[in-house]
Coordinates of C-alpha atoms in Angstrom, one line a residue:
X9 CA -45.9 7.5 153.0
X10 CA -48.3 6.2 150.4
X11 CA -47.1 4.5 147.2
X12 CA -48.7 5.3 143.9
X13 CA -48.0 3.5 140.6
X14 CA -49.0 5.2 137.4
X15 CA -49.4 3.8 133.9
X16 CA -49.6 7.0 131.7
X17 CA -51.9 7.3 128.7
X18 CA -53.1 10.2 126.6
X19 CA -56.4 8.4 125.9
X20 CA -58.7 6.7 128.5
X21 CA -61.2 4.2 127.4
X22 CA -62.8 3.2 130.7
X23 CA -62.3 -0.5 130.0
X24 CA -58.9 -1.9 128.8
X25 CA -58.1 -5.1 126.9
X26 CA -55.0 -6.4 128.7
X27 CA -54.0 -5.9 132.3
X28 CA -50.8 -3.7 132.5
X29 CA -48.6 -6.3 134.2
X30 CA -45.8 -4.1 135.4
X31 CA -48.1 -2.2 137.7
X32 CA -49.0 -5.3 139.6
X33 CA -45.5 -6.7 139.6
X34 CA -44.2 -3.5 141.3
X35 CA -47.1 -3.7 143.7
X36 CA -45.8 -7.2 144.6
X37 CA -42.3 -5.8 145.0
X38 CA -43.6 -3.2 147.5
X39 CA -42.8 -4.3 151.1
X40 CA -45.9 -4.9 153.2
X41 CA -45.1 -2.2 155.7
X42 CA -45.9 0.4 153.1
X43 CA -49.4 -1.0 152.6
X44 CA -51.0 -1.8 149.2
X45 CA -50.0 0.7 146.5
X46 CA -52.6 2.9 144.8
X47 CA -52.7 1.8 141.2
X48 CA -53.6 4.3 138.5
X49 CA -54.0 3.0 134.9
X50 CA -54.7 5.9 132.7
X51 CA -56.0 3.7 129.9
X52 CA -59.0 3.4 132.3
X53 CA -59.2 6.9 133.9
X54 CA -56.9 9.9 134.0
X55 CA -54.6 10.5 136.9
X56 CA -55.9 12.8 139.7
X57 CA -53.1 14.7 141.4
X58 CA -55.3 15.6 144.3
X59 CA -54.8 12.1 145.6
X60 CA -51.1 12.8 146.1
X61 CA -49.8 14.1 149.4
X62 CA -46.4 15.4 150.4
X63 CA -44.0 12.6 151.3
X64 CA -45.7 10.0 149.0
X65 CA -43.8 8.1 146.3
X66 CA -45.1 8.1 142.8
X67 CA -43.7 5.4 140.5
X68 CA -44.2 6.0 136.7
X69 CA -43.4 3.5 134.0
X70 CA -42.9 4.8 130.5
X71 CA -42.2 3.6 127.0
X72 CA -41.5 6.0 124.2
X73 CA -45.1 6.4 123.1
X74 CA -46.3 7.6 126.5
X75 CA -43.2 9.3 127.7
X76 CA -44.5 12.9 127.3
X77 CA -47.7 12.1 129.2
X78 CA -45.6 10.4 131.9
X79 CA -43.4 13.5 132.2
X80 CA -46.6 15.6 132.8
X81 CA -47.8 13.3 135.5
X82 CA -44.3 13.4 137.1
X83 CA -44.3 17.2 137.3
X84 CA -47.8 17.2 138.8
X85 CA -46.8 14.7 141.4
X86 CA -43.6 16.6 142.2
X87 CA -45.6 19.8 142.7
X88 CA -47.6 18.0 145.3
X89 CA -44.4 17.2 147.3
X90 CA -44.1 13.5 146.3
X91 CA -40.9 11.7 145.5
X92 CA -41.1 10.9 141.8
X93 CA -39.5 7.7 140.4
X94 CA -39.4 6.7 136.8
X95 CA -38.8 3.3 135.2
X96 CA -39.5 1.4 132.0
X97 CA -37.9 1.0 128.6
X98 CA -37.7 4.7 127.8
X99 CA -36.4 5.6 131.2
X100 CA -33.7 3.0 130.8
X101 CA -32.6 4.5 127.5
X102 CA -32.9 8.2 128.5
X103 CA -32.4 8.6 132.3
X104 CA -31.1 12.2 132.0
X105 CA -34.1 13.2 129.8
X106 CA -36.4 11.8 132.4
X107 CA -34.9 13.9 135.2
X108 CA -35.0 17.0 133.0
X109 CA -38.6 16.7 131.8
X110 CA -40.3 14.5 134.4
X111 CA -39.1 16.1 137.6
X112 CA -37.7 12.7 138.6
X113 CA -36.0 12.3 141.9
X114 CA -34.8 8.8 140.9
X115 CA -34.7 6.8 137.7
X116 CA -34.6 2.9 137.7
X117 CA -33.0 1.3 134.7
X118 CA -33.4 -2.3 133.8
X119 CA -35.7 -4.7 135.7
X120 CA -37.4 -3.3 138.8
X121 CA -38.5 -6.5 140.5
X122 CA -35.7 -6.6 143.1
X123 CA -34.4 -3.0 143.3
X124 CA -37.8 -1.4 143.9
X125 CA -37.7 -2.1 147.7
X126 CA -34.3 -0.3 148.0
X127 CA -35.8 2.7 146.1
X128 CA -38.7 2.9 148.6
X129 CA -36.4 2.6 151.6
X130 CA -34.2 5.5 150.4
X131 CA -37.3 7.6 149.6
X132 CA -38.6 7.0 153.1
X133 CA -35.3 8.1 154.5
X134 CA -35.5 11.3 152.4
X135 CA -32.5 10.7 150.2
X136 CA -33.4 8.8 147.1
X137 CA -30.4 8.1 144.8
X138 CA -30.6 9.7 141.3
X139 CA -30.0 6.3 139.6
X140 CA -30.8 2.7 140.4
X141 CA -29.6 -0.1 138.2
X142 CA -32.0 -3.0 138.2
X143 CA -30.0 -5.0 135.6
X144 CA -31.4 -8.2 134.0
X145 CA -32.5 -10.6 136.6
X146 CA -32.8 -14.3 135.9
X147 CA -36.2 -16.0 135.4
X148 CA -36.3 -17.5 138.9
X149 CA -36.2 -14.0 140.4
X150 CA -39.2 -12.7 138.4
X151 CA -42.0 -11.6 140.8
X152 CA -45.6 -12.7 140.5
X153 CA -48.1 -9.9 140.0
X154 CA -50.5 -8.9 142.8
X155 CA -53.7 -9.7 140.9
X156 CA -55.7 -9.3 144.2
X157 CA -55.4 -5.5 143.6
X158 CA -57.1 -5.5 140.2
X159 CA -60.2 -3.3 140.0
X160 CA -63.4 -5.2 139.3
X161 CA -64.9 -5.4 135.8
X162 CA -62.3 -3.2 134.0
X163 CA -60.1 -5.6 132.0
X164 CA -60.9 -8.2 129.4
X165 CA -57.7 -10.3 129.4
X166 CA -55.2 -11.1 132.1
X167 CA -51.5 -11.2 131.4
X168 CA -48.7 -13.4 132.6
X169 CA -45.1 -13.4 131.5
X170 CA -43.2 -16.6 130.9
X171 CA -39.9 -15.4 129.4
X172 CA -38.0 -12.1 128.9
X173 CA -35.5 -11.5 126.0
X174 CA -35.4 -12.4 122.4
X175 CA -32.5 -14.1 120.5
X176 CA -33.4 -12.2 117.2
X177 CA -31.9 -8.8 116.2
X178 CA -34.6 -7.1 114.1
X179 CA -33.6 -3.6 113.2
X180 CA -36.9 -1.9 114.3
X181 CA -37.1 -3.6 117.7
X182 CA -35.4 -2.6 121.0
X183 CA -36.2 -5.7 123.0
X184 CA -33.0 -7.6 122.2
X185 CA -31.0 -4.6 123.3
X186 CA -32.9 -3.7 126.5
X187 CA -34.0 -7.2 127.6
X188 CA -31.1 -9.1 126.0
X189 CA -30.9 -11.9 123.5
X190 CA -30.6 -14.5 126.2
X191 CA -34.1 -15.9 126.9
X192 CA -34.7 -15.7 130.7
X193 CA -37.5 -18.2 131.4
X194 CA -39.6 -18.3 134.5
X195 CA -40.2 -21.4 136.6
X196 CA -43.2 -23.2 135.1
X197 CA -44.9 -23.6 138.5
X198 CA -44.7 -19.8 139.1
X199 CA -46.4 -19.1 135.7
X200 CA -49.2 -21.6 136.4
X201 CA -49.9 -20.2 139.9
X202 CA -50.4 -16.7 138.4
X203 CA -52.7 -18.1 135.7
X204 CA -54.8 -20.0 138.3
X205 CA -55.0 -16.8 140.4
X206 CA -56.4 -14.9 137.4
X207 CA -58.9 -17.7 136.5
X208 CA -60.1 -17.7 140.1
X209 CA -61.1 -14.0 139.5
X210 CA -63.0 -14.8 136.3
X211 CA -60.3 -14.3 133.6
X212 CA -60.4 -17.0 131.0
X213 CA -58.5 -15.2 128.2
X214 CA -54.8 -14.9 129.2
X215 CA -52.0 -13.2 127.3
X216 CA -48.6 -14.8 127.7
X217 CA -46.9 -11.4 127.6
X218 CA -43.5 -12.6 126.3
X219 CA -41.0 -11.0 123.9
X220 CA -40.9 -14.3 122.0
X221 CA -42.8 -17.4 123.2
X222 CA -40.7 -19.5 120.8
X223 CA -37.1 -18.7 121.9
X224 CA -35.5 -21.9 120.5
X225 CA -36.2 -22.5 116.8
X226 CA -35.3 -25.7 115.1
X227 CA -32.6 -24.0 113.0
X228 CA -30.8 -22.9 116.2
X229 CA -30.9 -26.5 117.6
X230 CA -29.5 -27.9 114.3
X231 CA -26.7 -25.3 114.3
X232 CA -25.8 -26.1 117.9
X233 CA -25.9 -29.8 117.1
X234 CA -23.3 -29.3 114.4
X235 CA -20.8 -27.9 116.9
X236 CA -18.3 -30.2 118.5
X237 CA -18.9 -28.6 121.9
X238 CA -22.4 -29.6 122.9
X239 CA -22.8 -27.1 125.8
X240 CA -25.1 -24.8 123.8
X241 CA -27.1 -27.7 122.4
X242 CA -27.8 -28.9 126.0
X243 CA -28.8 -25.4 127.1
X244 CA -31.2 -24.9 124.1
X245 CA -32.7 -28.4 124.5
X246 CA -33.4 -27.6 128.2
X247 CA -35.1 -24.3 127.3
X248 CA -37.2 -26.0 124.7
X249 CA -38.2 -28.8 127.0
X250 CA -39.4 -26.2 129.6
X251 CA -41.7 -24.7 126.9
X252 CA -43.3 -28.1 126.4
X253 CA -43.6 -28.6 130.2
X254 CA -45.4 -25.3 130.4
X255 CA -47.8 -26.2 127.6
X256 CA -48.4 -29.6 129.1
X257 CA -49.6 -27.9 132.3
X258 CA -51.7 -25.4 130.4
X259 CA -53.6 -28.4 129.0
X260 CA -54.8 -29.3 132.5
X261 CA -56.4 -25.9 133.3
X262 CA -60.2 -25.4 132.8
X263 CA -61.1 -26.1 129.2
X264 CA -62.8 -22.7 128.8
X265 CA -59.4 -20.9 129.0
X266 CA -57.8 -19.4 125.9
X267 CA -54.2 -18.2 125.7
X268 CA -52.6 -15.6 123.3
X269 CA -48.9 -14.9 122.8
X270 CA -46.2 -13.4 120.6
X271 CA -44.1 -15.7 118.4
X272 CA -41.8 -15.7 115.4
X273 CA -42.7 -17.1 112.0
X274 CA -40.2 -19.9 112.5
X275 CA -42.7 -21.8 114.7
X276 CA -44.7 -22.6 111.6
X277 CA -41.9 -25.0 110.6
X278 CA -42.2 -26.9 114.0
X279 CA -45.2 -29.2 113.9
X280 CA -44.4 -30.7 117.3
X281 CA -44.5 -27.2 118.9
X282 CA -47.6 -26.2 117.0
X283 CA -49.4 -29.4 118.2
X284 CA -48.4 -28.6 121.8
X285 CA -49.8 -25.1 121.4
X286 CA -53.0 -26.4 120.1
X287 CA -53.4 -28.9 123.0
X288 CA -52.6 -26.0 125.4
X289 CA -55.3 -23.9 123.8
X290 CA -52.9 -21.2 122.7
X291 CA -55.3 -20.1 120.1
X292 CA -53.8 -16.8 119.1
X293 CA -50.4 -15.3 118.4
X294 CA -49.0 -12.0 117.2
X295 CA -46.6 -12.8 114.4
X296 CA -44.3 -10.2 113.0
X297 CA -44.6 -10.5 109.3
X298 CA -43.3 -6.9 108.7
X299 CA -43.0 -7.0 104.9
X300 CA -44.4 -9.1 102.0
X301 CA -41.2 -8.6 99.9
X302 CA -37.7 -10.0 100.2
X303 CA -36.3 -6.5 99.9
X304 CA -38.4 -5.3 102.8
X305 CA -37.4 -8.2 105.0
X306 CA -33.8 -7.6 104.3
X307 CA -34.2 -3.9 105.2
X308 CA -35.4 -4.8 108.7
X309 CA -32.9 -7.6 109.3
X310 CA -35.6 -10.3 109.2
X311 CA -34.3 -12.6 106.5
X312 CA -35.6 -15.6 108.5
X313 CA -39.1 -14.7 107.4
X314 CA -40.5 -15.8 104.0
X315 CA -42.3 -13.7 101.4
X316 CA -44.8 -14.3 98.7
X317 CA -46.4 -17.7 98.4
X318 CA -44.0 -19.2 100.9
X319 CA -45.2 -16.6 103.4
X320 CA -48.8 -17.6 102.8
X321 CA -48.0 -21.2 103.3
X322 CA -46.2 -20.5 106.6
X323 CA -49.1 -18.3 107.9
X324 CA -51.6 -21.0 106.9
X325 CA -49.7 -23.5 108.9
X326 CA -50.6 -21.6 112.1
X327 CA -54.3 -21.7 111.1
X328 CA -54.1 -25.4 110.4
X329 CA -52.8 -25.9 113.9
X330 CA -55.7 -23.9 115.4
X331 CA -53.6 -20.7 116.1
X332 CA -55.3 -17.5 114.9
X333 CA -52.7 -15.0 113.8
X334 CA -52.6 -11.3 114.4
X335 CA -50.2 -10.4 111.6
X336 CA -48.1 -7.3 112.1
X337 CA -47.0 -5.4 108.9
X338 CA -44.8 -2.3 108.6
X339 CA -45.4 0.4 105.9
X340 CA -42.9 3.1 104.9
X341 CA -39.9 0.9 104.5
X342 CA -37.5 2.4 101.9
X343 CA -38.2 -0.5 99.6
X344 CA -41.9 0.0 99.7
X345 CA -43.8 1.4 96.6
X346 CA -47.5 2.4 96.2
X347 CA -48.1 -1.2 95.0
X348 CA -46.9 -2.6 98.4
X349 CA -50.1 -1.5 100.2
X350 CA -52.5 -3.4 97.9
X351 CA -50.1 -6.4 97.8
X352 CA -50.0 -6.5 101.6
X353 CA -53.8 -6.3 102.0
X354 CA -54.3 -9.1 99.4
X355 CA -51.7 -11.3 101.2
X356 CA -53.3 -10.8 104.6
X357 CA -56.7 -12.0 103.1
X358 CA -55.1 -14.8 101.2
X359 CA -53.2 -16.1 104.2
X360 CA -56.4 -16.3 106.3
X361 CA -55.2 -14.0 109.0
X362 CA -57.8 -13.5 111.7
X363 CA -56.5 -10.1 112.6
X364 CA -53.8 -7.7 111.3
X365 CA -52.2 -4.5 112.2
X366 CA -50.6 -2.1 109.8
X367 CA -48.1 0.3 111.4
X368 CA -46.0 3.0 109.8
X369 CA -42.3 2.7 110.2
X370 CA -41.3 4.5 113.4
X371 CA -37.6 4.8 114.6
X372 CA -37.9 3.8 118.2
X373 CA -35.0 4.5 120.6
X374 CA -32.8 1.6 121.3
X375 CA -33.2 0.2 117.8
X376 CA -30.7 -0.1 115.0
X377 CA -33.2 2.0 112.8
X378 CA -33.2 4.8 115.4
X379 CA -29.4 4.9 115.7
X380 CA -29.1 5.1 111.9
X381 CA -31.7 7.8 111.6
X382 CA -30.3 9.9 114.4
X383 CA -26.7 9.5 113.0
X384 CA -27.9 10.6 109.5
X385 CA -30.1 13.5 110.8
X386 CA -27.3 16.0 111.2
X387 CA -29.7 19.0 111.1
X388 CA -33.1 17.6 111.9
X389 CA -36.2 19.9 111.5
X390 CA -37.8 21.2 114.7
X391 CA -41.4 21.4 115.9
X392 CA -42.0 23.9 118.7
X393 CA -38.3 24.0 119.3
X394 CA -38.0 20.2 119.6
X395 CA -35.8 18.4 117.1
X396 CA -37.6 15.7 115.2
X397 CA -35.1 13.1 116.5
X398 CA -36.8 13.7 119.9
X399 CA -40.3 13.4 118.5
X400 CA -41.8 11.9 121.7
X401 CA -41.3 15.3 123.3
X402 CA -43.6 16.9 120.7
X403 CA -47.4 17.0 121.6
X404 CA -49.2 14.1 119.9
X405 CA -51.4 16.4 117.9
X406 CA -48.3 18.1 116.3
X407 CA -46.3 14.9 115.7
X408 CA -45.7 13.8 112.2
X409 CA -46.9 10.3 111.4
X410 CA -43.9 9.6 109.2
X411 CA -40.4 10.6 110.3
X412 CA -37.9 9.7 107.6
X413 CA -38.1 11.0 104.0
X414 CA -39.1 8.2 101.6
X415 CA -37.5 7.8 98.2
X416 CA -40.7 7.1 96.4
X417 CA -43.7 8.5 98.4
X418 CA -44.6 11.5 100.5
X419 CA -45.5 11.2 104.2
X420 CA -49.2 12.1 103.4
X421 CA -49.3 9.3 100.8
X422 CA -47.9 6.7 103.2
X423 CA -50.3 7.7 106.0
X424 CA -53.3 7.8 103.6
X425 CA -52.6 4.5 102.0
X426 CA -52.0 2.9 105.4
X427 CA -55.4 4.1 106.7
X428 CA -57.0 2.7 103.5
X429 CA -55.5 -0.7 104.2
X430 CA -56.9 -0.6 107.7
X431 CA -60.3 0.4 106.4
X432 CA -60.3 -2.4 103.8
X433 CA -59.2 -5.1 106.2
X434 CA -61.6 -4.1 108.9
X435 CA -64.6 -3.3 106.8
X436 CA -67.7 -5.0 108.2
X437 CA -68.1 -7.4 105.3
X438 CA -64.5 -8.5 105.4
X439 CA -64.7 -9.0 109.2
X440 CA -67.9 -11.1 108.9
X441 CA -66.3 -13.3 106.3
X442 CA -63.2 -13.9 108.5
X443 CA -65.5 -14.7 111.5
X444 CA -66.3 -18.0 109.8
X445 CA -63.1 -19.2 111.5
X446 CA -65.1 -19.7 114.6
X447 CA -68.3 -21.8 114.9
X448 CA -70.9 -20.5 117.2
X449 CA -72.9 -17.3 116.7
X450 CA -71.7 -16.0 120.0
X451 CA -68.1 -16.6 118.9
X452 CA -68.7 -14.8 115.6
X453 CA -70.3 -11.9 117.4
X454 CA -67.2 -11.7 119.7
X455 CA -64.9 -11.8 116.7
X456 CA -66.8 -8.9 115.0
X457 CA -66.9 -6.8 118.1
X458 CA -63.2 -7.3 119.0
X459 CA -62.2 -6.5 115.4
X460 CA -64.1 -3.3 115.4
X461 CA -62.8 -2.4 118.8
X462 CA -59.2 -3.1 117.7
X463 CA -59.6 -0.7 114.8
X464 CA -61.1 2.0 116.9
X465 CA -58.4 1.8 119.6
X466 CA -55.4 1.3 117.3
X467 CA -56.0 2.8 113.8
X468 CA -58.5 5.5 114.4
X469 CA -56.8 6.9 117.5
X470 CA -53.2 6.3 116.4
X471 CA -53.1 7.0 112.7
X472 CA -55.8 9.6 112.1
X473 CA -54.6 13.2 112.1
X474 CA -58.1 14.7 112.5
X475 CA -58.4 15.4 116.3
X476 CA -62.2 15.3 116.0
X477 CA -62.0 11.8 114.5
X478 CA -59.7 10.7 117.3
X479 CA -62.1 12.0 119.9
X480 CA -65.1 10.2 118.3
X481 CA -63.1 7.0 118.0
X482 CA -62.2 7.2 121.7
X483 CA -65.8 7.6 122.7
X484 CA -66.9 4.7 120.5
X485 CA -64.1 2.6 121.8
X486 CA -65.2 3.4 125.4
X487 CA -68.7 2.1 124.7
X488 CA -67.6 -0.8 122.6
X489 CA -65.0 -2.0 125.1
X490 CA -67.5 -2.2 127.9
X491 CA -69.8 -4.3 125.8
X492 CA -67.0 -6.6 124.5
X493 CA -65.6 -7.3 127.9
X494 CA -68.7 -9.3 128.9
X495 CA -67.9 -11.7 126.0
X496 CA -64.5 -12.5 127.4
X497 CA -64.9 -13.1 131.1
X498 CA -66.5 -16.0 132.9
X499 CA -67.8 -16.9 136.3
X500 CA -65.0 -16.8 138.9
X501 CA -63.6 -20.1 140.1
X502 CA -62.4 -19.3 143.6
X503 CA -61.8 -23.0 144.5
X504 CA -59.7 -23.8 141.4
X505 CA -56.6 -25.8 142.3
X506 CA -53.1 -25.7 140.7
X507 CA -51.9 -28.5 138.5
X508 CA -48.4 -29.7 139.0
X509 CA -46.3 -31.7 136.5
X510 CA -44.4 -34.8 137.5
X511 CA -42.3 -36.9 135.1
X512 CA -42.9 -40.6 134.9
X513 CA -40.0 -43.1 135.1
X514 CA -39.0 -42.3 131.5
X515 CA -38.9 -38.6 132.3
X516 CA -40.4 -37.7 128.9
X517 CA -44.2 -37.5 129.5
X518 CA -46.1 -35.5 132.1
X519 CA -48.7 -36.6 134.6
X520 CA -50.6 -34.1 136.6
X521 CA -51.1 -34.0 140.4
X522 CA -53.3 -31.6 142.2
X523 CA -52.0 -29.2 144.7
X524 CA -54.7 -28.5 147.4

């Protein structure tokens, strides 16, 4: 019985930016007696069903965007006589759909780190259960990824997770519902060991692939401090201290390493945290700006963000701390007008954002927005017999780019204006001007190339409706990604040792010992 783990994708680029962590975590969860799993990442190359034999187990992880492709892979594997097992966010939300469309013998909901071994044991015995509940495991149970199975020369950045869950409740996001609002932090030592393993292989750019790297904002600490019962304050203080311990250890790693994460805007008001990020060389962060207007922020339950000049000031605080922001904006909110697009583009430039992404409002399952949209769509239109409220089952080439009627603009206008903002922000002259945020010519070249690659991979293959343009963009991205990768990797450091934090007598500062 051979184990195959598949990350589905409709488009393959040959080289990928970030290692798909879940594949290598499940590989670590696979008992040794089954051998090393075969790992298929379709962002690199398409799945080949000829490699599947009767009696094998094929594990497929899906989110909403790649669910349809995942179902196709599942049916191909089932036809070859394999036991097909689905997991991931979308499978957690729609287990019955997965069985219907993906020929699934079993569906895993929740975290797969622990339950995966039981799934394999049942498949080996010939009687997999239709449903396995993985639940939400605590941070100490998170498994490290098997980075020894990575293919050579295919990924630019490694990825390590430090925390799951997010205390926020944004209306467009499903994380707080699927992963919970309680931050589940990993042991600092386990995180550092994984990072060291990646640097030994030559990865110097590492994504801290967290739902929210800043799980304890100052406002939450202040609110807890005002309560008579200090239990919550003690818990939040401990979580915050663990963040600082982690960053203190990141400081001790080779100084050519660079880290990137995802964080909320509130961190801009925490100079101590930003200073620690800078020392730890966390030089990049995805920040969900979402909207530049108060009305737009209210519409997505993100009132804790600022707008206008206050927003610019907050974003510039990240730059002052040495953190390059990838700002994420949403177009198509009911409060948007045609003027919103130009205002957003202008603010992105004024705030000195290094990178930006401009996405069209999509109601993702598991979110408040989706529940509202589905409830209000009593007689949704159909495409090929599929109701629009199940848009992920519609082939990508036939899917609309905007799903909800807008009170002021047509779907075509929203898509066209969104593409124009991408084109404006990622025009060569604008990119070259922004590249002044780095000093050396090599760094500026890297900045330009990654900006162009990001546009090709995201905007031109995700927003464009012209299939010929999508195909051209995929070919260009394949060529560009191979060239860009060389700018991110470094010589392997096979003898790199792990730092370990120890508190001094006061228990407040960290010294580093070396683990041989």
